[in-house]
Amino acid sequence: MPIKSTYAIWNNKGGVGKSSITFHISTAYAEKNPSSKVLVSDATADILFQKFRENQDRFTSPSKIIQTIQDFRDYYSVPLRDFNTSGVVAAHLGKPLSKLTQGEHQVYNRSVRVVKARIQDCQDAINDVLQKI
């Protein structure tokens, strides 16, 4: 099957929500286009882990030894400040925003409160992007 289109979410700064936004755009697109096959690649963590291994002094010193990409993700992915809390919580739980509910959710062993209005704000932002695709 030929690739019909390719999109990239890009920003030269880390921690701005590229992975979360990519997750939400791709799941929303798949929900609205059930006959389409959607392939998503998140190379960000892989590339950052490679850079970490090459130049650890450019990163905040970890309090534990980081040997694997999962160790890297677990240690450096804790802050929840990008793409509103709702988008980050939904991505962490592996849920599309349309399935996220208001209330307390466990993210990295922390209780995070999600408000219905913010879920809607995120869904509206994703729908604005989908209208342009």
N, CA, C and O atoms as a DFTB+ gen file, in Angstrom:
532 C
 N C O
     1  1       0.847      -1.176       0.000
     2  2       0.000       0.000       0.000
     3  2       0.893       1.240       0.000
     4  3       1.755       1.364       0.870
     5  1       0.718       2.138      -0.925
     6  2       1.551       3.346      -0.972
     7  2       1.218       4.304       0.169
     8  3       0.096       4.334       0.675
     9  1       2.210       5.074       0.552
    10  2       2.009       6.097       1.576
    11  2       1.296       7.271       0.921
    12  3       1.780       7.820      -0.069
    13  1       0.161       7.652       1.464
    14  2      -0.624       8.744       0.885
    15  2      -0.138      10.101       1.349
    16  3      -0.155      11.062       0.580
    17  1       0.294      10.192       2.597
    18  2       0.786      11.467       3.101
    19  2       1.635      11.249       4.345
    20  3       1.487      10.257       5.059
    21  1       2.514      12.189       4.580
    22  2       3.400      12.158       5.735
    23  2       3.373      13.526       6.398
    24  3       3.424      14.551       5.719
    25  1       3.295      13.542       7.706
    26  2       3.294      14.788       8.469
    27  2       4.335      14.678       9.573
    28  3       4.623      13.583      10.056
    29  1       4.884      15.788       9.961
    30  2       5.855      15.815      11.056
    31  2       5.481      16.901      12.039
    32  3       5.074      17.998      11.656
    33  1       5.623      16.582      13.300
    34  2       5.471      17.569      14.370
    35  2       6.897      17.888      14.786
    36  3       7.631      17.001      15.221
    37  1       7.293      19.142      14.657
    38  2       8.687      19.485      14.891
    39  2       8.817      20.748      15.717
    40  3       8.052      21.702      15.573
    41  1       9.805      20.720      16.580
    42  2      10.213      21.898      17.327
    43  2      11.638      21.611      17.763
    44  3      11.940      20.483      18.152
    45  1      12.512      22.587      17.710
    46  2      13.906      22.328      18.059
    47  2      14.131      22.280      19.564
    48  3      15.257      22.052      20.006
    49  1      13.106      22.487      20.347
    50  2      13.217      22.451      21.797
    51  2      12.538      21.198      22.331
    52  3      11.469      20.817      21.854
    53  1      13.142      20.568      23.299
    54  2      12.538      19.404      23.926
    55  2      11.519      19.812      24.978
    56  3      11.560      20.930      25.491
    57  1      10.618      18.915      25.291
    58  2       9.663      19.158      26.359
    59  2       8.516      20.082      26.029
    60  3       7.868      20.610      26.933
    61  1       8.253      20.288      24.751
    62  2       7.166      21.193      24.374
    63  2       5.886      20.452      23.972
    64  3       4.888      21.087      23.632
    65  1       5.910      19.140      24.006
    66  2       4.697      18.372      23.741
    67  2       4.609      17.709      22.384
    68  3       3.520      17.302      21.979
    69  1       5.715      17.583      21.666
    70  2       5.669      16.997      20.321
    71  2       5.109      15.572      20.333
    72  3       4.244      15.232      19.526
    73  1       5.603      14.750      21.245
    74  2       5.148      13.354      21.290
    75  2       3.685      13.264      21.680
    76  3       2.930      12.498      21.081
    77  1       3.276      14.032      22.674
    78  2       1.871      14.014      23.106
    79  2       0.952      14.494      21.993
    80  3      -0.081      13.881      21.724
    81  1       1.325      15.573      21.358
    82  2       0.494      16.112      20.280
    83  2       0.435      15.134      19.109
    84  3      -0.626      14.941      18.517
    85  1       1.560      14.520      18.775
    86  2       1.579      13.526      17.696
    87  2       0.648      12.366      18.010
    88  3      -0.103      11.912      17.148
    89  1       0.702      11.889      19.253
    90  2      -0.190      10.802      19.675
    91  2      -1.651      11.198      19.478
    92  3      -2.435      10.432      18.917
    93  1      -2.010      12.378      19.933
    94  2      -3.416      12.795      19.870
    95  2      -3.886      13.077      18.445
    96  3      -5.021      12.753      18.095
    97  1      -3.040      13.666      17.632
    98  2      -3.421      13.905      16.239
    99  2      -3.608      12.577      15.512
   100  3      -4.582      12.401      14.779
   101  1      -2.686      11.646      15.710
   102  2      -2.783      10.367      14.995
   103  2      -3.968       9.534      15.461
   104  3      -4.628       8.901      14.637
   105  1      -4.258       9.518      16.778
   106  2      -5.420       8.743      17.227
   107  2      -6.728       9.393      16.781
   108  3      -7.670       8.694      16.408
   109  1      -6.793      10.717      16.815
   110  2      -8.008      11.393      16.349
   111  2      -8.209      11.164      14.856
   112  3      -9.331      10.929      14.408
   113  1      -7.129      11.231      14.085
   114  2      -7.226      10.978      12.647
   115  2      -7.713       9.550      12.391
   116  3      -8.577       9.324      11.545
   117  1      -7.153       8.597      13.126
   118  2      -7.551       7.197      12.952
   119  2      -9.016       6.984      13.326
   120  3      -9.719       6.221      12.663
   121  1      -9.478       7.649      14.376
   122  2     -10.880       7.534      14.770
   123  2     -11.804       8.094      13.692
   124  3     -12.870       7.531      13.441
   125  1     -11.412       9.190      13.058
   126  2     -12.250       9.825      12.040
   127  2     -12.117       9.171      10.665
   128  3     -12.947       9.395       9.784
   129  1     -11.071       8.361      10.486
   130  2     -10.815       7.692       9.202
   131  2     -10.532       6.213       9.458
   132  3      -9.404       5.759       9.263
   133  1     -11.537       5.460       9.890
   134  2     -11.312       4.072      10.295
   135  2     -10.793       3.151       9.194
   136  3     -10.227       2.102       9.503
   137  1     -10.963       3.502       7.933
   138  2     -10.453       2.643       6.858
   139  2      -8.979       2.929       6.538
   140  3      -8.357       2.197       5.768
   141  1      -8.430       3.983       7.123
   142  2      -7.021       4.334       6.889
   143  2      -6.114       3.580       7.849
   144  3      -6.506       3.247       8.967
   145  1      -4.910       3.319       7.395
   146  2      -3.874       2.759       8.267
   147  2      -2.977       3.919       8.672
   148  3      -2.467       4.649       7.822
   149  1      -2.792       4.081       9.960
   150  2      -2.003       5.203      10.482
   151  2      -0.756       4.639      11.145
   152  3      -0.842       3.812      12.052
   153  1       0.389       5.088      10.690
   154  2       1.672       4.667      11.260
   155  2       2.325       5.885      11.902
   156  3       2.447       6.940      11.279
   157  1       2.743       5.726      13.160
   158  2       3.363       6.827      13.895
   159  2       4.727       6.376      14.380
   160  3       4.885       5.269      14.895
   161  1       5.695       7.236      14.213
   162  2       7.041       6.962      14.701
   163  2       7.446       8.071      15.650
   164  3       7.344       9.250      15.313
   165  1       7.907       7.699      16.834
   166  2       8.373       8.680      17.810
   167  2       9.877       8.492      17.970
   168  3      10.339       7.733      18.822
   169  1      10.611       9.186      17.150
   170  2      12.069       9.067      17.199
   171  2      12.690       9.982      18.232
   172  3      13.885       9.870      18.509
   173  1      11.931      10.864      18.798
   174  2      12.477      11.853      19.724
   175  2      13.235      11.211      20.874
   176  3      14.386      11.565      21.126
   177  1      12.615      10.284      21.567
   178  2      13.274       9.646      22.711
   179  2      14.517       8.887      22.265
   180  3      15.538       8.907      22.954
   181  1      14.438       8.217      21.118
   182  2      15.600       7.478      20.616
   183  2      16.767       8.416      20.345
   184  3      17.903       8.127      20.724
   185  1      16.490       9.525      19.697
   186  2      17.545      10.485      19.360
   187  2      18.111      11.128      20.617
   188  3      19.327      11.256      20.760
   189  1      17.230      11.533      21.531
   190  2      17.705      12.136      22.773
   191  2      18.526      11.151      23.601
   192  3      19.524      11.541      24.207
   193  1      18.126       9.900      23.635
   194  2      18.888       8.893      24.371
   195  2      20.276       8.716      23.759
   196  3      21.265       8.584      24.480
   197  1      20.344       8.714      22.447
   198  2      21.645       8.626      21.760
   199  2      22.513       9.826      22.138
   200  3      23.694       9.665      22.444
   201  1      21.933      11.024      22.117
   202  2      22.679      12.228      22.495
   203  2      23.106      12.168      23.964
   204  3      24.206      12.600      24.309
   205  1      22.258      11.647      24.808
   206  2      22.578      11.487      26.227
   207  2      23.799      10.580      26.383
   208  3      24.707      10.878      27.159
   209  1      23.811       9.491      25.651
   210  2      24.943       8.551      25.753
   211  2      26.233       9.176      25.232
   212  3      27.317       8.865      25.726
   213  1      26.126      10.049      24.244
   214  2      27.314      10.705      23.678
   215  2      27.801      11.880      24.527
   216  3      29.006      12.118      24.614
   217  1      26.881      12.616      25.154
   218  2      27.219      13.850      25.885
   219  2      26.392      13.975      27.146
   220  3      25.525      14.846      27.223
   221  1      26.629      13.141      28.128
   222  2      25.825      13.171      29.353
   223  2      25.938      14.501      30.090
   224  3      25.029      14.880      30.828
   225  1      27.042      15.207      29.895
   226  2      27.219      16.483      30.594
   227  2      26.252      17.559      30.093
   228  3      26.132      18.604      30.731
   229  1      25.569      17.339      28.987
   230  2      24.593      18.306      28.474
   231  2      23.207      18.111      29.081
   232  3      22.294      18.889      28.804
   233  1      23.044      17.088      29.898
   234  2      21.763      16.774      30.523
   235  2      21.867      16.987      32.028
   236  3      22.961      16.953      32.591
   237  1      20.742      17.202      32.669
   238  2      20.709      17.271      34.120
   239  2      21.220      15.945      34.658
   240  3      20.799      14.882      34.202
   241  1      22.121      16.003      35.621
   242  2      22.709      14.775      36.167
   243  2      21.638      13.903      36.806
   244  3      20.926      14.355      37.703
   245  1      21.516      12.659      36.354
   246  2      20.522      11.759      36.938
   247  2      20.971      11.265      38.312
   248  3      22.166      11.167      38.590
   249  1      20.004      10.960      39.153
   250  2      20.314      10.444      40.482
   251  2      20.442       8.926      40.480
   252  3      20.696       8.320      41.520
   253  1      20.267       8.318      39.323
   254  2      20.439       6.871      39.183
   255  2      21.112       6.586      37.855
   256  3      21.168       7.448      36.978
   257  1      21.613       5.394      37.712
   258  2      22.291       4.998      36.474
   259  2      21.239       4.752      35.393
   260  3      20.253       4.050      35.614
   261  1      21.468       5.336      34.237
   262  2      20.563       5.165      33.102
   263  2      21.288       4.328      32.058
   264  3      22.300       4.745      31.495
   265  1      20.745       3.130      31.811
   266  2      21.381       2.214      30.874
   267  2      20.552       1.949      29.627
   268  3      21.102       1.629      28.574
   269  1      19.240       2.079      29.736
   270  2      18.365       1.751      28.610
   271  2      17.512       2.957      28.234
   272  3      17.398       3.920      28.993
   273  1      16.921       2.883      27.057
   274  2      16.039       3.959      26.633
   275  2      14.837       4.079      27.569
   276  3      14.346       5.183      27.803
   277  1      14.357       2.952      28.108
   278  2      13.241       3.012      29.046
   279  2      13.662       3.719      30.326
   280  3      12.894       4.512      30.872
   281  1      14.882       3.443      30.821
   282  2      15.410       4.178      31.984
   283  2      15.425       5.675      31.689
   284  3      15.038       6.492      32.525
   285  1      15.883       6.020      30.478
   286  2      15.960       7.422      30.061
   287  2      14.580       8.065      30.056
   288  3      14.392       9.157      30.592
   289  1      13.612       7.376      29.444
   290  2      12.248       7.913      29.387
   291  2      11.662       8.057      30.792
   292  3      11.053       9.076      31.117
   293  1      11.852       7.038      31.615
   294  2      11.299       7.078      32.970
   295  2      11.889       8.223      33.783
   296  3      11.174       8.873      34.545
   297  1      13.166       8.474      33.631
   298  2      13.814       9.507      34.436
   299  2      13.533      10.918      33.929
   300  3      13.234      11.811      34.722
   301  1      13.625      11.129      32.621
   302  2      13.529      12.484      32.079
   303  2      12.132      12.894      31.627
   304  3      11.953      14.035      31.199
   305  1      11.143      12.022      31.701
   306  2       9.808      12.342      31.193
   307  2       8.788      12.677      32.270
   308  3       7.591      12.710      31.981
   309  1       9.210      12.922      33.471
   310  2       8.278      13.132      34.560
   311  2       7.494      14.441      34.497
   312  3       6.288      14.399      34.742
   313  1       8.079      15.597      34.190
   314  2       7.311      16.851      34.240
   315  2       6.078      16.823      33.333
   316  3       6.142      16.366      32.192
   317  1       4.976      17.312      33.850
   318  2       3.711      17.343      33.114
   319  2       3.307      18.785      32.841
   320  3       2.314      19.268      33.385
   321  1       4.067      19.465      32.008
   322  2       3.768      20.872      31.777
   323  2       3.457      21.186      30.322
   324  3       3.194      22.341      29.988
   325  1       3.481      20.173      29.440
   326  2       3.264      20.457      28.030
   327  2       1.889      19.973      27.568
   328  3       1.332      19.027      28.124
   329  1       1.360      20.628      26.558
   330  2       0.065      20.330      25.936
   331  2      -1.043      20.173      26.962
   332  3      -1.834      19.233      26.894
   333  1      -1.093      21.058      27.872
   334  2      -2.064      20.987      28.967
   335  2      -1.946      19.637      29.674
   336  3      -1.431      18.678      29.100
   337  1      -2.395      19.566      30.844
   338  2      -2.321      18.324      31.607
   339  2      -3.144      17.227      30.950
   340  3      -2.734      16.066      30.950
   341  1      -4.280      17.569      30.400
   342  2      -5.164      16.565      29.808
   343  2      -4.487      15.781      28.696
   344  3      -4.575      14.554      28.653
   345  1      -3.817      16.480      27.803
   346  2      -3.142      15.807      26.693
   347  2      -2.041      14.887      27.158
   348  3      -1.883      13.791      26.621
   349  1      -1.277      15.311      28.144
   350  2      -0.182      14.494      28.655
   351  2      -0.719      13.270      29.380
   352  3      -0.199      12.170      29.195
   353  1      -1.744      13.437      30.198
   354  2      -2.320      12.313      30.934
   355  2      -2.900      11.288      29.962
   356  3      -2.667      10.090      30.120
   357  1      -3.642      11.739      28.970
   358  2      -4.226      10.812      27.990
   359  2      -3.134      10.036      27.254
   360  3      -3.252       8.826      27.064
   361  1      -2.083      10.725      26.843
   362  2      -0.989      10.045      26.144
   363  2      -0.314       9.035      27.059
   364  3      -0.003       7.924      26.630
   365  1      -0.084       9.405      28.311
   366  2       0.547       8.478      29.256
   367  2      -0.309       7.227      29.451
   368  3       0.215       6.116      29.533
   369  1      -1.611       7.412      29.524
   370  2      -2.517       6.284      29.723
   371  2      -2.781       5.508      28.434
   372  3      -3.401       4.445      28.461
   373  1      -2.311       6.043      27.307
   374  2      -2.532       5.387      26.024
   375  2      -3.970       5.501      25.553
   376  3      -4.473       4.620      24.856
   377  1      -4.631       6.589      25.933
   378  2      -6.025       6.810      25.566
   379  2      -6.144       8.001      24.634
   380  3      -5.411       8.978      24.787
   381  1      -7.050       7.939      23.673
   382  2      -7.345       9.159      22.919
   383  2      -8.066      10.131      23.843
   384  3      -8.706       9.717      24.809
   385  1      -7.962      11.408      23.552
   386  2      -8.643      12.415      24.374
   387  2     -10.139      12.151      24.473
   388  3     -10.764      12.451      25.490
   389  1     -10.708      11.589      23.418
   390  2     -12.152      11.333      23.411
   391  2     -12.562      10.300      24.461
   392  3     -13.740      10.205      24.803
   393  1     -11.613       9.533      24.970
   394  2     -11.909       8.505      25.984
   395  2     -11.448       8.910      27.380
   396  3     -11.705       8.188      28.343
   397  1     -10.779      10.041      27.508
   398  2     -10.291      10.498      28.807
   399  2     -11.447      11.082      29.612
   400  3     -12.275      11.817      29.075
   401  1     -11.500      10.756      30.889
   402  2     -12.561      11.255      31.755
   403  2     -12.000      12.225      32.792
   404  3     -10.823      12.175      33.149
   405  1     -12.870      13.098      33.258
   406  2     -12.491      14.034      34.308
   407  2     -12.200      13.259      35.584
   408  3     -12.826      12.232      35.848
   409  1     -11.258      13.744      36.371
   410  2     -10.973      13.124      37.659
   411  2      -9.484      12.957      37.892
   412  3      -8.662      13.542      37.188
   413  1      -9.148      12.151      38.888
   414  2      -7.756      11.885      39.254
   415  2      -7.237      10.687      38.462
   416  3      -7.916       9.668      38.343
   417  1      -6.021      10.824      37.922
   418  2      -5.385       9.743      37.167
   419  2      -3.964       9.579      37.678
   420  3      -3.314      10.561      38.039
   421  1      -3.478       8.347      37.711
   422  2      -2.115       8.069      38.154
   423  2      -1.155       8.160      36.977
   424  3      -1.304       7.447      35.984
   425  1      -0.174       9.038      37.094
   426  2       0.848       9.221      36.069
   427  2       2.197       9.212      36.776
   428  3       2.471      10.073      37.613
   429  1       3.033       8.243      36.441
   430  2       4.338       8.108      37.093
   431  2       4.198       8.144      38.612
   432  3       4.926       8.859      39.300
   433  1       3.253       7.363      39.118
   434  2       3.012       7.243      40.566
   435  2       2.614       8.557      41.225
   436  3       2.805       8.733      42.428
   437  1       2.070       9.468      40.454
   438  2       1.560      10.729      40.989
   439  2       0.105      10.865      40.591
   440  3      -0.296      10.468      39.497
   441  1      -0.674      11.427      41.487
   442  2      -2.081      11.660      41.189
   443  2      -2.211      13.008      40.479
   444  3      -1.791      14.040      41.003
   445  1      -2.793      12.984      39.287
   446  2      -2.943      14.204      38.485
   447  2      -4.428      14.413      38.212
   448  3      -5.117      13.505      37.747
   449  1      -4.908      15.601      38.501
   450  2      -6.324      15.930      38.302
   451  2      -6.536      16.484      36.894
   452  3      -5.812      17.367      36.434
   453  1      -7.542      15.942      36.231
   454  2      -7.905      16.378      34.889
   455  2      -9.312      16.971      34.943
   456  3     -10.226      16.380      35.517
   457  1      -9.470      18.139      34.339
   458  2     -10.740      18.859      34.333
   459  2     -11.386      18.724      32.950
   460  3     -10.709      18.820      31.926
   461  1     -12.689      18.501      32.935
   462  2     -13.428      18.284      31.683
   463  2     -13.225      19.413      30.670
   464  3     -13.074      19.154      29.476
   465  1     -13.222      20.646      31.134
   466  2     -13.065      21.790      30.214
   467  2     -11.707      21.753      29.515
   468  3     -11.608      22.115      28.343
   469  1     -10.669      21.325      30.214
   470  2      -9.334      21.256      29.598
   471  2      -9.256      20.104      28.597
   472  3      -8.564      20.210      27.585
   473  1      -9.958      19.012      28.871
   474  2     -10.019      17.909      27.898
   475  2     -10.630      18.435      26.603
   476  3     -10.129      18.157      25.514
   477  1     -11.710      19.192      26.729
   478  2     -12.377      19.755      25.548
   479  2     -11.464      20.726      24.816
   480  3     -11.423      20.733      23.585
   481  1     -10.724      21.553      25.569
   482  2      -9.772      22.482      24.937
   483  2      -8.766      21.721      24.081
   484  3      -8.471      22.124      22.956
   485  1      -8.246      20.632      24.610
   486  2      -7.271      19.825      23.863
   487  2      -7.914      19.199      22.627
   488  3      -7.324      19.200      21.547
   489  1      -9.122      18.668      22.791
   490  2      -9.817      18.076      21.644
   491  2     -10.063      19.126      20.563
   492  3      -9.919      18.839      19.375
   493  1     -10.427      20.317      20.960
   494  2     -10.652      21.397      19.995
   495  2      -9.362      21.733      19.244
   496  3      -9.385      21.948      18.032
   497  1      -8.250      21.778      19.956
   498  2      -6.962      22.072      19.315
   499  2      -6.591      20.985      18.307
   500  3      -6.122      21.290      17.210
   501  1      -6.798      19.731      18.671
   502  2      -6.510      18.611      17.764
   503  2      -7.427      18.683      16.553
   504  3      -6.973      18.478      15.427
   505  1      -8.694      18.967      16.758
   506  2      -9.639      19.057      15.636
   507  2      -9.263      20.199      14.690
   508  3      -9.446      20.081      13.479
   509  1      -8.742      21.294      15.228
   510  2      -8.277      22.394      14.360
   511  2      -7.155      21.920      13.450
   512  3      -7.120      22.277      12.272
   513  1      -6.231      21.112      13.988
   514  2      -5.131      20.578      13.172
   515  2      -5.686      19.607      12.132
   516  3      -5.290      19.653      10.967
   517  1      -6.598      18.731      12.543
   518  2      -7.145      17.750      11.608
   519  2      -7.872      18.397      10.435
   520  3      -7.881      17.849       9.333
   521  1      -8.474      19.544      10.660
   522  2      -9.162      20.224       9.570
   523  2      -8.186      20.701       8.500
   524  3      -8.580      20.915       7.353
   525  1      -6.923      20.870       8.865
   526  2      -5.926      21.333       7.922
   527  2      -5.198      20.188       7.206
   528  3      -4.413      20.425       6.287
   529  1      -5.457      18.973       7.624
   530  2      -4.799      17.809       7.001
   531  2      -5.638      17.318       5.852
   532  3      -5.271      16.348       5.189
